[in-house]
PDB file of C-alpha atoms in Angstrom:
ATOM      1  CA  MET A   1       0.053  -0.125   0.056  1.00 43.00           C
ATOM      2  CA  ASN A   2       1.666   3.517  -1.090  1.00 48.00           C
ATOM      3  CA  GLN A   3       1.973   6.293   1.694  1.00 46.00           C
ATOM      4  CA  SER A   4      -0.693   8.550   0.499  1.00 46.00           C
ATOM      5  CA  HIS A   5      -3.472   5.540   0.407  1.00 48.00           C
ATOM      6  CA  SER A   6      -2.134   4.309   3.582  1.00 46.00           C
ATOM      7  CA  THR A   7      -2.629   8.150   5.344  1.00 46.00           C
ATOM      8  CA  LYS A   8      -6.238   8.502   3.459  1.00 47.00           C
ATOM      9  CA  ASN A   9      -7.344   5.300   5.120  1.00 50.00           C
ATOM     10  CA  SER A  10      -6.049   6.534   8.868  1.00 49.00           C
ATOM     11  CA  TRP A  11      -7.972   9.730   8.406  1.00 45.00           C
ATOM     12  CA  ARG A  12     -10.946   7.863   7.401  1.00 47.00           C
ATOM     13  CA  ASP A  13     -10.752   5.322  10.161  1.00 50.00           C
ATOM     14  CA  GLU A  14     -10.372   7.955  12.781  1.00 55.00           C
ATOM     15  CA  VAL A  15     -13.585   9.685  11.599  1.00 48.00           C
ATOM     16  CA  ILE A  16     -15.281   6.424  11.137  1.00 46.00           C
ATOM     17  CA  SER A  17     -14.217   5.947  14.951  1.00 74.00           C
ATOM     18  CA  LEU A  18     -15.448   9.198  16.244  1.00 81.00           C
ATOM     19  CA  PRO A  19     -17.800   8.437  19.196  1.00 88.00           C
ATOM     20  CA  SER A  20     -21.277   8.863  18.989  1.00 85.00           C
ATOM     21  CA  TRP A  21     -21.431  11.594  21.312  1.00 82.00           C
ATOM     22  CA  LEU A  22     -19.289  13.808  19.457  1.00 83.00           C
ATOM     23  CA  LYS A  23     -21.764  13.374  15.943  1.00 71.00           C
ATOM     24  CA  ARG A  24     -24.426  15.929  15.791  1.00 63.00           C
ATOM     25  CA  PRO A  25     -26.595  17.813  13.141  1.00 57.00           C
ATOM     26  CA  ILE A  26     -25.199  21.396  12.588  1.00 53.00           C
ATOM     27  CA  GLY A  27     -28.474  23.009  12.547  1.00 52.00           C
ATOM     28  CA  LYS A  28     -31.417  24.545  10.326  1.00 53.00           C
ATOM     29  CA  ALA A  29     -29.999  24.960   6.814  1.00 50.00           C
ATOM     30  CA  SER A  30     -32.139  28.131   6.450  1.00 53.00           C
ATOM     31  CA  GLU A  31     -30.285  29.650   9.555  1.00 56.00           C
ATOM     32  CA  LEU A  32     -26.886  28.758   8.544  1.00 57.00           C
ATOM     33  CA  SER A  33     -27.665  30.065   4.747  1.00 62.00           C
ATOM     34  CA  THR A  34     -28.800  33.216   6.148  1.00 66.00           C
ATOM     35  CA  VAL A  35     -25.541  33.887   8.277  1.00 67.00           C
ATOM     36  CA  GLN A  36     -23.374  32.695   5.932  1.00 65.00           C
ATOM     37  CA  LYS A  37     -24.703  34.804   3.072  1.00 69.00           C
ATOM     38  CA  ILE A  38     -24.636  37.899   5.183  1.00 68.00           C
ATOM     39  CA  ILE A  39     -21.008  37.104   6.208  1.00 67.00           C
ATOM     40  CA  LYS A  40     -20.008  36.442   2.698  1.00 69.00           C
ATOM     41  CA  GLN A  41     -21.221  39.347   1.147  1.00 66.00           C
ATOM     42  CA  ARG A  42     -19.305  41.550   3.493  1.00 68.00           C
ATOM     43  CA  ASN A  43     -16.219  39.452   3.240  1.00 67.00           C
ATOM     44  CA  ILE A  44     -15.784  39.366   7.186  1.00 70.00           C
ATOM     45  CA  HIS A  45     -15.057  36.119   8.757  1.00 67.00           C
ATOM     46  CA  THR A  46     -16.514  33.944  11.913  1.00 64.00           C
ATOM     47  CA  ILE A  47     -14.662  31.533  13.703  1.00 60.00           C
ATOM     48  CA  CYS A  48     -18.059  29.721  13.349  1.00 57.00           C
ATOM     49  CA  GLU A  49     -17.538  29.104   9.943  1.00 56.00           C
ATOM     50  CA  GLU A  50     -13.678  29.140   9.813  1.00 54.00           C
ATOM     51  CA  GLY A  51     -13.285  26.690  12.508  1.00 54.00           C
ATOM     52  CA  ARG A  52     -16.760  24.779  11.130  1.00 59.00           C
ATOM     53  CA  CYS A  53     -18.084  24.876  14.574  1.00 60.00           C
ATOM     54  CA  PRO A  54     -20.632  22.010  15.375  1.00 62.00           C
ATOM     55  CA  ASN A  55     -22.604  24.304  17.569  1.00 58.00           C
ATOM     56  CA  ARG A  56     -22.828  27.229  14.713  1.00 63.00           C
ATOM     57  CA  GLY A  57     -26.338  26.155  14.120  1.00 61.00           C
ATOM     58  CA  GLU A  58     -27.563  26.552  17.813  1.00 61.00           C
ATOM     59  CA  CYS A  59     -25.669  29.797  18.316  1.00 61.00           C
ATOM     60  CA  TYR A  60     -26.942  31.604  15.512  1.00 61.00           C
ATOM     61  CA  ALA A  61     -30.573  30.517  16.437  1.00 60.00           C
ATOM     62  CA  ASN A  62     -29.849  31.946  19.953  1.00 59.00           C
ATOM     63  CA  GLN A  63     -28.716  35.360  18.244  1.00 61.00           C
ATOM     64  CA  THR A  64     -24.975  34.737  19.301  1.00 67.00           C
ATOM     65  CA  ALA A  65     -22.051  34.534  16.778  1.00 73.00           C
ATOM     66  CA  THR A  66     -18.154  35.207  17.258  1.00 83.00           C
ATOM     67  CA  PHE A  67     -16.364  37.435  14.662  1.00 88.00           C
ATOM     68  CA  LEU A  68     -12.882  36.647  13.535  1.00 86.00           C
ATOM     69  CA  LEU A  69     -10.948  40.016  12.946  1.00 91.00           C
ATOM     70  CA  MET A  70      -7.778  41.181  11.195  1.00 84.00           C
ATOM     71  CA  GLY A  71      -7.829  38.560   8.333  1.00 75.00           C
ATOM     72  CA  GLN A  72      -7.546  34.912   8.462  1.00 70.00           C
ATOM     73  CA  THR A  73      -3.896  34.381   8.843  1.00 59.00           C
ATOM     74  CA  CYS A  74      -2.130  33.998  12.368  1.00 56.00           C
ATOM     75  CA  THR A  75       1.686  34.526  13.320  1.00 50.00           C
ATOM     76  CA  ARG A  76       1.517  31.732  15.358  1.00 51.00           C
ATOM     77  CA  ALA A  77       1.544  27.712  14.543  1.00 54.00           C
ATOM     78  CA  CYS A  78      -0.733  26.453  17.139  1.00 48.00           C
ATOM     79  CA  ALA A  79      -0.760  22.492  16.346  1.00 44.00           C
ATOM     80  CA  PHE A  80      -4.256  21.879  17.067  1.00 48.00           C
ATOM     81  CA  CYS A  81      -5.798  25.160  15.024  1.00 54.00           C
ATOM     82  CA  GLN A  82      -7.167  24.794  11.303  1.00 58.00           C
ATOM     83  CA  VAL A  83      -6.699  28.737  11.247  1.00 58.00           C
ATOM     84  CA  GLU A  84      -4.138  29.740   8.246  1.00 59.00           C
ATOM     85  CA  LYS A  85      -0.706  30.269   9.088  1.00 57.00           C
ATOM     86  CA  GLY A  86       2.904  30.444   7.556  1.00 55.00           C
ATOM     87  CA  HIS A  87       1.637  33.090   5.083  1.00 59.00           C
ATOM     88  CA  GLN A  88       2.053  36.940   5.228  1.00 63.00           C
ATOM     89  CA  PRO A  89      -0.447  38.247   7.219  1.00 69.00           C
ATOM     90  CA  MET A  90      -3.320  40.552   5.443  1.00 77.00           C
ATOM     91  CA  ASN A  91      -3.332  44.196   5.946  1.00 85.00           C
ATOM     92  CA  LEU A  92      -6.037  45.252   8.029  1.00 89.00           C
ATOM     93  CA  ASP A  93      -9.833  46.120   6.374  1.00 92.00           C
ATOM     94  CA  PRO A  94     -10.430  49.757   7.274  1.00 95.00           C
ATOM     95  CA  ASP A  95     -13.997  48.909   6.892  1.00 94.00           C
ATOM     96  CA  GLU A  96     -13.958  45.872   8.871  1.00 94.00           C
ATOM     97  CA  PRO A  97     -15.277  47.639  12.199  1.00 96.00           C
ATOM     98  CA  GLN A  98     -18.465  49.087  10.210  1.00 96.00           C
ATOM     99  CA  LYS A  99     -18.713  45.873   8.466  1.00 92.00           C
ATOM    100  CA  VAL A 100     -18.957  43.662  11.455  1.00 93.00           C
ATOM    101  CA  ALA A 101     -21.341  46.290  13.007  1.00 95.00           C
ATOM    102  CA  ASP A 102     -23.582  45.970  10.092  1.00 91.00           C
ATOM    103  CA  ALA A 103     -23.755  42.341  10.426  1.00 88.00           C
ATOM    104  CA  VAL A 104     -24.358  42.549  13.961  1.00 90.00           C
ATOM    105  CA  SER A 105     -27.338  44.834  13.155  1.00 90.00           C
ATOM    106  CA  LEU A 106     -28.793  42.735  10.197  1.00 85.00           C
ATOM    107  CA  LEU A 107     -28.329  39.237  11.923  1.00 84.00           C
ATOM    108  CA  GLY A 108     -30.029  40.886  15.289  1.00 86.00           C
ATOM    109  CA  LEU A 109     -27.327  39.698  17.825  1.00 87.00           C
ATOM    110  CA  ARG A 110     -27.881  40.219  21.053  1.00 88.00           C
ATOM    111  CA  TYR A 111     -24.476  38.842  22.280  1.00 90.00           C
ATOM    112  CA  VAL A 112     -21.325  39.248  20.319  1.00 92.00           C
ATOM    113  CA  VAL A 113     -18.018  37.478  20.641  1.00 92.00           C
ATOM    114  CA  LEU A 114     -15.045  39.026  18.873  1.00 95.00           C
ATOM    115  CA  THR A 115     -11.882  37.122  18.526  1.00 90.00           C
ATOM    116  CA  SER A 116      -8.945  37.407  15.958  1.00 85.00           C
ATOM    117  CA  VAL A 117      -5.795  35.566  15.170  1.00 79.00           C
ATOM    118  CA  ALA A 118      -2.488  36.439  16.472  1.00 77.00           C
ATOM    119  CA  ARG A 119      -1.044  39.510  14.991  1.00 79.00           C
ATOM    120  CA  ASP A 120       2.354  39.629  16.186  1.00 78.00           C
ATOM    121  CA  ASP A 121       3.535  41.933  13.158  1.00 84.00           C
ATOM    122  CA  LEU A 122       1.032  45.140  14.535  1.00 88.00           C
ATOM    123  CA  GLN A 123       2.560  47.395  16.808  1.00 89.00           C
ATOM    124  CA  ASP A 124      -0.006  46.997  19.725  1.00 93.00           C
ATOM    125  CA  GLY A 125      -1.136  43.403  18.669  1.00 90.00           C
ATOM    126  CA  GLY A 126      -4.326  44.176  17.524  1.00 92.00           C
ATOM    127  CA  ALA A 127      -5.500  45.593  20.772  1.00 96.00           C
ATOM    128  CA  GLU A 128      -6.821  49.084  19.472  1.00 97.00           C
ATOM    129  CA  TRP A 129      -8.442  46.905  16.743  1.00 97.00           C
ATOM    130  CA  PHE A 130     -10.451  45.307  19.120  1.00 97.00           C
ATOM    131  CA  VAL A 131     -11.774  48.454  20.489  1.00 98.00           C
ATOM    132  CA  LYS A 132     -12.621  50.034  16.876  1.00 98.00           C
ATOM    133  CA  VAL A 133     -14.815  47.100  16.385  1.00 98.00           C
ATOM    134  CA  MET A 134     -16.447  47.276  19.623  1.00 98.00           C
ATOM    135  CA  ASN A 135     -17.275  51.154  19.218  1.00 98.00           C
ATOM    136  CA  ALA A 136     -18.661  50.436  15.645  1.00 98.00           C
ATOM    137  CA  ILE A 137     -21.028  47.759  16.886  1.00 97.00           C
ATOM    138  CA  ARG A 138     -22.135  49.998  19.968  1.00 98.00           C
ATOM    139  CA  LEU A 139     -22.888  52.782  17.836  1.00 97.00           C
ATOM    140  CA  VAL A 140     -25.304  50.780  15.646  1.00 93.00           C
ATOM    141  CA  ASN A 141     -26.584  48.137  18.391  1.00 93.00           C
ATOM    142  CA  PRO A 142     -25.877  49.776  21.828  1.00 95.00           C
ATOM    143  CA  GLN A 143     -28.045  46.963  23.573  1.00 94.00           C
ATOM    144  CA  THR A 144     -25.434  44.122  22.039  1.00 94.00           C
ATOM    145  CA  GLN A 145     -23.326  42.627  24.800  1.00 95.00           C
ATOM    146  CA  ILE A 146     -19.679  42.264  23.396  1.00 96.00           C
ATOM    147  CA  GLU A 147     -17.391  39.601  24.693  1.00 96.00           C
ATOM    148  CA  VAL A 148     -13.803  39.506  23.718  1.00 97.00           C
ATOM    149  CA  LEU A 149     -11.483  36.464  23.361  1.00 94.00           C
ATOM    150  CA  THR A 150      -8.064  37.882  22.823  1.00 95.00           C
ATOM    151  CA  PRO A 151      -4.467  36.450  22.009  1.00 92.00           C
ATOM    152  CA  ASP A 152      -2.029  36.908  24.639  1.00 92.00           C
ATOM    153  CA  PHE A 153      -0.689  40.055  23.217  1.00 93.00           C
ATOM    154  CA  TRP A 154       3.078  38.933  23.987  1.00 88.00           C
ATOM    155  CA  SER A 155       5.257  40.471  20.979  1.00 86.00           C
ATOM    156  CA  GLY A 156       7.837  42.960  20.871  1.00 78.00           C
ATOM    157  CA  LYS A 157      11.132  44.221  22.476  1.00 85.00           C
ATOM    158  CA  ASP A 158       9.439  44.909  25.596  1.00 93.00           C
ATOM    159  CA  ALA A 159       6.994  42.167  25.552  1.00 92.00           C
ATOM    160  CA  VAL A 160       6.196  42.687  29.621  1.00 95.00           C
ATOM    161  CA  ASN A 161       5.019  46.073  29.408  1.00 97.00           C
ATOM    162  CA  SER A 162       3.776  45.620  25.911  1.00 96.00           C
ATOM    163  CA  GLN A 163       1.258  42.831  27.142  1.00 97.00           C
ATOM    164  CA  LYS A 164       0.088  45.111  30.079  1.00 98.00           C
ATOM    165  CA  ASP A 165      -0.847  48.329  27.807  1.00 97.00           C
ATOM    166  CA  ARG A 166      -2.475  46.245  25.216  1.00 97.00           C
ATOM    167  CA  VAL A 167      -4.676  44.227  27.890  1.00 98.00           C
ATOM    168  CA  ALA A 168      -5.307  47.682  29.576  1.00 98.00           C
ATOM    169  CA  THR A 169      -6.601  48.953  26.156  1.00 98.00           C
ATOM    170  CA  VAL A 170      -9.231  46.355  25.689  1.00 98.00           C
ATOM    171  CA  VAL A 171     -10.305  46.549  29.173  1.00 98.00           C
ATOM    172  CA  ALA A 172     -10.913  50.180  29.241  1.00 98.00           C
ATOM    173  CA  ALA A 173     -13.365  49.607  26.342  1.00 98.00           C
ATOM    174  CA  ASN A 174     -15.306  47.808  28.774  1.00 98.00           C
ATOM    175  CA  PRO A 175     -16.084  44.172  27.210  1.00 98.00           C
ATOM    176  CA  ALA A 176     -19.194  42.164  29.226  1.00 97.00           C
ATOM    177  CA  CYS A 177     -16.447  39.515  29.322  1.00 97.00           C
ATOM    178  CA  TYR A 178     -12.974  39.139  29.019  1.00 98.00           C
ATOM    179  CA  ASN A 179     -11.886  35.490  27.689  1.00 97.00           C
ATOM    180  CA  HIS A 180      -8.571  34.190  27.214  1.00 96.00           C
ATOM    181  CA  ASN A 181      -8.091  30.545  26.807  1.00 94.00           C
ATOM    182  CA  LEU A 182      -5.037  28.344  28.386  1.00 95.00           C
ATOM    183  CA  GLU A 183      -6.241  25.606  25.695  1.00 92.00           C
ATOM    184  CA  THR A 184      -4.435  22.935  27.620  1.00 95.00           C
ATOM    185  CA  VAL A 185      -2.567  21.890  30.709  1.00 96.00           C
ATOM    186  CA  GLU A 186       0.891  23.188  31.731  1.00 97.00           C
ATOM    187  CA  ARG A 187       2.883  20.112  30.909  1.00 95.00           C
ATOM    188  CA  LEU A 188       1.519  20.131  27.290  1.00 93.00           C
ATOM    189  CA  GLN A 189       1.707  23.941  26.312  1.00 91.00           C
ATOM    190  CA  ALA A 190       4.845  23.585  24.061  1.00 85.00           C
ATOM    191  CA  PRO A 191       3.774  21.030  21.705  1.00 83.00           C
ATOM    192  CA  VAL A 192       0.212  22.528  21.582  1.00 86.00           C
ATOM    193  CA  ARG A 193       0.547  26.041  21.734  1.00 82.00           C
ATOM    194  CA  ARG A 194       3.673  27.182  19.468  1.00 76.00           C
ATOM    195  CA  GLY A 195       4.597  30.590  20.519  1.00 76.00           C
ATOM    196  CA  ALA A 196       2.487  31.096  23.867  1.00 83.00           C
ATOM    197  CA  LYS A 197       3.392  30.177  27.456  1.00 91.00           C
ATOM    198  CA  TYR A 198       1.232  29.304  30.225  1.00 95.00           C
ATOM    199  CA  ASP A 199       2.040  31.663  32.381  1.00 96.00           C
ATOM    200  CA  ARG A 200       1.866  34.556  29.883  1.00 94.00           C
ATOM    201  CA  SER A 201      -1.756  33.126  29.631  1.00 95.00           C
ATOM    202  CA  LEU A 202      -2.665  33.335  33.131  1.00 98.00           C
ATOM    203  CA  ASN A 203      -1.020  36.863  33.070  1.00 98.00           C
ATOM    204  CA  VAL A 204      -3.626  38.005  30.647  1.00 97.00           C
ATOM    205  CA  LEU A 205      -6.679  37.396  32.814  1.00 98.00           C
ATOM    206  CA  ARG A 206      -4.553  38.529  35.832  1.00 98.00           C
ATOM    207  CA  LEU A 207      -4.342  41.843  34.562  1.00 98.00           C
ATOM    208  CA  VAL A 208      -7.982  42.178  33.544  1.00 98.00           C
ATOM    209  CA  LYS A 209      -8.931  42.128  37.229  1.00 98.00           C
ATOM    210  CA  GLU A 210      -5.962  44.024  38.171  1.00 98.00           C
ATOM    211  CA  PHE A 211      -7.515  46.836  35.893  1.00 98.00           C
ATOM    212  CA  ASP A 212     -11.084  46.283  36.397  1.00 98.00           C
ATOM    213  CA  PRO A 213     -12.197  43.771  38.723  1.00 98.00           C
ATOM    214  CA  ALA A 214     -15.861  44.154  37.720  1.00 98.00           C
ATOM    215  CA  ILE A 215     -15.209  42.277  34.486  1.00 98.00           C
ATOM    216  CA  PRO A 216     -16.111  38.754  34.630  1.00 97.00           C
ATOM    217  CA  THR A 217     -12.854  36.575  33.150  1.00 98.00           C
ATOM    218  CA  LYS A 218     -13.059  33.348  31.159  1.00 98.00           C
ATOM    219  CA  SER A 219     -10.757  30.615  30.074  1.00 97.00           C
ATOM    220  CA  GLY A 220     -11.238  27.409  28.341  1.00 96.00           C
ATOM    221  CA  LEU A 221      -9.147  23.697  28.019  1.00 96.00           C
ATOM    222  CA  MET A 222      -9.655  21.226  25.172  1.00 92.00           C
ATOM    223  CA  LEU A 223      -9.002  17.856  26.312  1.00 96.00           C
ATOM    224  CA  GLY A 224      -7.895  15.049  24.666  1.00 94.00           C
ATOM    225  CA  LEU A 225      -4.268  15.990  24.207  1.00 93.00           C
ATOM    226  CA  GLY A 226      -2.590  13.580  26.709  1.00 94.00           C
ATOM    227  CA  GLU A 227      -3.770  15.550  29.820  1.00 97.00           C
ATOM    228  CA  THR A 228      -4.652  13.780  33.165  1.00 98.00           C
ATOM    229  CA  GLU A 229      -7.295  14.595  35.310  1.00 98.00           C
ATOM    230  CA  ALA A 230      -5.037  15.806  38.072  1.00 98.00           C
ATOM    231  CA  GLU A 231      -3.467  18.143  35.456  1.00 98.00           C
ATOM    232  CA  ILE A 232      -7.039  19.504  34.268  1.00 98.00           C
ATOM    233  CA  VAL A 233      -7.746  20.271  38.383  1.00 98.00           C
ATOM    234  CA  ARG A 234      -4.298  22.038  38.774  1.00 98.00           C
ATOM    235  CA  ALA A 235      -5.093  24.197  35.582  1.00 98.00           C
ATOM    236  CA  MET A 236      -8.413  25.178  37.124  1.00 98.00           C
ATOM    237  CA  GLU A 237      -6.951  26.021  40.442  1.00 98.00           C
ATOM    238  CA  ASP A 238      -4.398  27.965  38.715  1.00 98.00           C
ATOM    239  CA  LEU A 239      -7.095  29.976  36.974  1.00 98.00           C
ATOM    240  CA  ARG A 240      -9.268  30.727  40.414  1.00 98.00           C
ATOM    241  CA  ALA A 241      -5.997  31.705  42.013  1.00 98.00           C
ATOM    242  CA  ILE A 242      -6.130  34.574  39.775  1.00 98.00           C
ATOM    243  CA  ASN A 243      -9.658  34.963  40.294  1.00 98.00           C
ATOM    244  CA  CYS A 244     -10.766  33.826  36.555  1.00 98.00           C
ATOM    245  CA  ASP A 245     -14.518  33.350  36.875  1.00 98.00           C
ATOM    246  CA  ARG A 246     -16.128  31.312  34.153  1.00 97.00           C
ATOM    247  CA  LEU A 247     -14.547  27.862  32.407  1.00 97.00           C
ATOM    248  CA  THR A 248     -15.109  25.936  29.304  1.00 96.00           C
ATOM    249  CA  LEU A 249     -14.056  22.413  28.720  1.00 97.00           C
ATOM    250  CA  GLY A 250     -14.708  20.498  25.622  1.00 94.00           C
ATOM    251  CA  GLN A 251     -13.054  17.949  23.319  1.00 93.00           C
ATOM    252  CA  TYR A 252     -10.194  18.415  20.777  1.00 89.00           C
ATOM    253  CA  MET A 253     -11.032  17.255  17.410  1.00 82.00           C
ATOM    254  CA  ARG A 254      -8.269  16.703  15.098  1.00 72.00           C
ATOM    255  CA  PRO A 255      -8.839  19.081  12.019  1.00 66.00           C
ATOM    256  CA  SER A 256      -6.611  17.153   9.616  1.00 62.00           C
ATOM    257  CA  LEU A 257      -3.799  14.586   9.540  1.00 64.00           C
ATOM    258  CA  ALA A 258      -1.424  18.018   9.890  1.00 64.00           C
ATOM    259  CA  HIS A 259      -2.561  18.415  13.106  1.00 69.00           C
ATOM    260  CA  LEU A 260      -2.044  16.622  16.570  1.00 77.00           C
ATOM    261  CA  PRO A 261      -3.965  13.395  16.711  1.00 84.00           C
ATOM    262  CA  VAL A 262      -6.468  13.148  19.629  1.00 90.00           C
ATOM    263  CA  GLN A 263      -4.933  10.810  22.307  1.00 91.00           C
ATOM    264  CA  LYS A 264      -8.452  10.202  24.427  1.00 94.00           C
ATOM    265  CA  TYR A 265     -12.143  10.893  23.751  1.00 94.00           C
ATOM    266  CA  TRP A 266     -13.514  11.937  27.172  1.00 96.00           C
ATOM    267  CA  THR A 267     -17.060  10.861  27.780  1.00 97.00           C
ATOM    268  CA  PRO A 268     -19.930  12.863  28.470  1.00 97.00           C
ATOM    269  CA  GLU A 269     -19.930  11.585  31.893  1.00 98.00           C
ATOM    270  CA  GLU A 270     -16.157  12.602  32.280  1.00 98.00           C
ATOM    271  CA  PHE A 271     -17.101  15.963  31.185  1.00 98.00           C
ATOM    272  CA  THR A 272     -20.106  16.096  34.162  1.00 98.00           C
ATOM    273  CA  HIS A 273     -17.456  14.879  36.678  1.00 98.00           C
ATOM    274  CA  LEU A 274     -14.856  17.755  35.760  1.00 98.00           C
ATOM    275  CA  GLY A 275     -17.883  20.560  35.574  1.00 98.00           C
ATOM    276  CA  ASN A 276     -18.731  19.642  39.164  1.00 98.00           C
ATOM    277  CA  ILE A 277     -15.148  20.079  40.177  1.00 98.00           C
ATOM    278  CA  ALA A 278     -14.984  23.430  38.569  1.00 98.00           C
ATOM    279  CA  ARG A 279     -18.050  24.522  40.568  1.00 98.00           C
ATOM    280  CA  GLU A 280     -16.534  23.255  43.612  1.00 98.00           C
ATOM    281  CA  VAL A 281     -13.213  25.000  42.960  1.00 98.00           C
ATOM    282  CA  GLY A 282     -15.301  28.355  42.483  1.00 98.00           C
ATOM    283  CA  PHE A 283     -16.019  29.120  39.021  1.00 98.00           C
ATOM    284  CA  SER A 284     -19.286  31.117  38.481  1.00 97.00           C
ATOM    285  CA  HIS A 285     -20.223  29.596  35.126  1.00 95.00           C
ATOM    286  CA  VAL A 286     -19.274  26.466  33.670  1.00 96.00           C
ATOM    287  CA  ARG A 287     -19.560  24.795  30.549  1.00 95.00           C
ATOM    288  CA  SER A 288     -18.396  21.177  30.332  1.00 97.00           C
ATOM    289  CA  ALA A 289     -19.450  18.931  27.630  1.00 95.00           C
ATOM    290  CA  PRO A 290     -17.603  17.368  24.463  1.00 93.00           C
ATOM    291  CA  LEU A 291     -18.893  19.640  22.117  1.00 90.00           C
ATOM    292  CA  VAL A 292     -18.566  22.776  24.132  1.00 90.00           C
ATOM    293  CA  ARG A 293     -16.242  25.473  22.484  1.00 78.00           C
ATOM    294  CA  SER A 294     -15.110  28.881  24.073  1.00 76.00           C
ATOM    295  CA  SER A 295     -17.911  30.525  22.808  1.00 69.00           C
ATOM    296  CA  TYR A 296     -20.600  28.348  23.580  1.00 61.00           C
ATOM    297  CA  HIS A 297     -23.680  29.905  25.222  1.00 58.00           C
ATOM    298  CA  ALA A 298     -21.700  32.880  26.167  1.00 61.00           C
ATOM    299  CA  GLY A 299     -24.365  35.176  26.387  1.00 59.00           C
ATOM    300  CA  GLU A 300     -25.798  32.933  29.454  1.00 63.00           C
ATOM    301  CA  GLY A 301     -22.947  33.913  31.616  1.00 55.00           C
ATOM    302  CA  SER A 302     -23.767  37.696  31.355  1.00 46.00           C
TER     303      SER A 302
END
């Protein structure tokens, strides 16, 4: 058997062996097509579509969506993520803030999550761009609540102070929630999150509370990369030590053979168990299930 045929078969076998609890319909075709049409017409991006999130139909029906800002090309190369990388990042589209605001208005969104690719090439890492988009949305839809899911803002010669200034910029815009994901446990950071570090990510959330204790903070972990329950609990405790309020736990699903393989499919019962632990250690809002993603039911925590 030649190598390419073997590779195709291994990918097919992995798809076939996907546990039943990870298979679900994506939602009503009419709801999906309406959102997709508006997004395509304005040449904007959502992580819902770029990542083919299994919950996007449900979120659209609940008037929630997650917009991907600053292009489709990331300056990092994380081994789990299917967003484009390895190319020159796009120039910022000066019309993007208004395009996103218009889409929010047309779709009648009551809760919006703004995320972005990492833009280490930009002087401020894209912090001010988050604020521009937030301001544009508020001018059109002042009642829409806005959650941010930012990168770690770690780049430049004076990265420590730069990270602090960039987080402060976003916090000053008063998001409804500030989310930054640890993604995985401390031991697995290097192979999973190239260019990111555990302590740097914790520091983002610590800084948010330092600047404005009233803003809820949130983080998320993907399970299935080889972590142990003890390591997951330790990550929960580290997050609570910096007063992180909310937590999402979901199953890592391999986007392609070029990405890290799944080491374990955690069962729904195990996710329930971990969710109970998260509540016990003090998280005020917990979503823990195989198909949970960072923005799943985000508005319900507001």
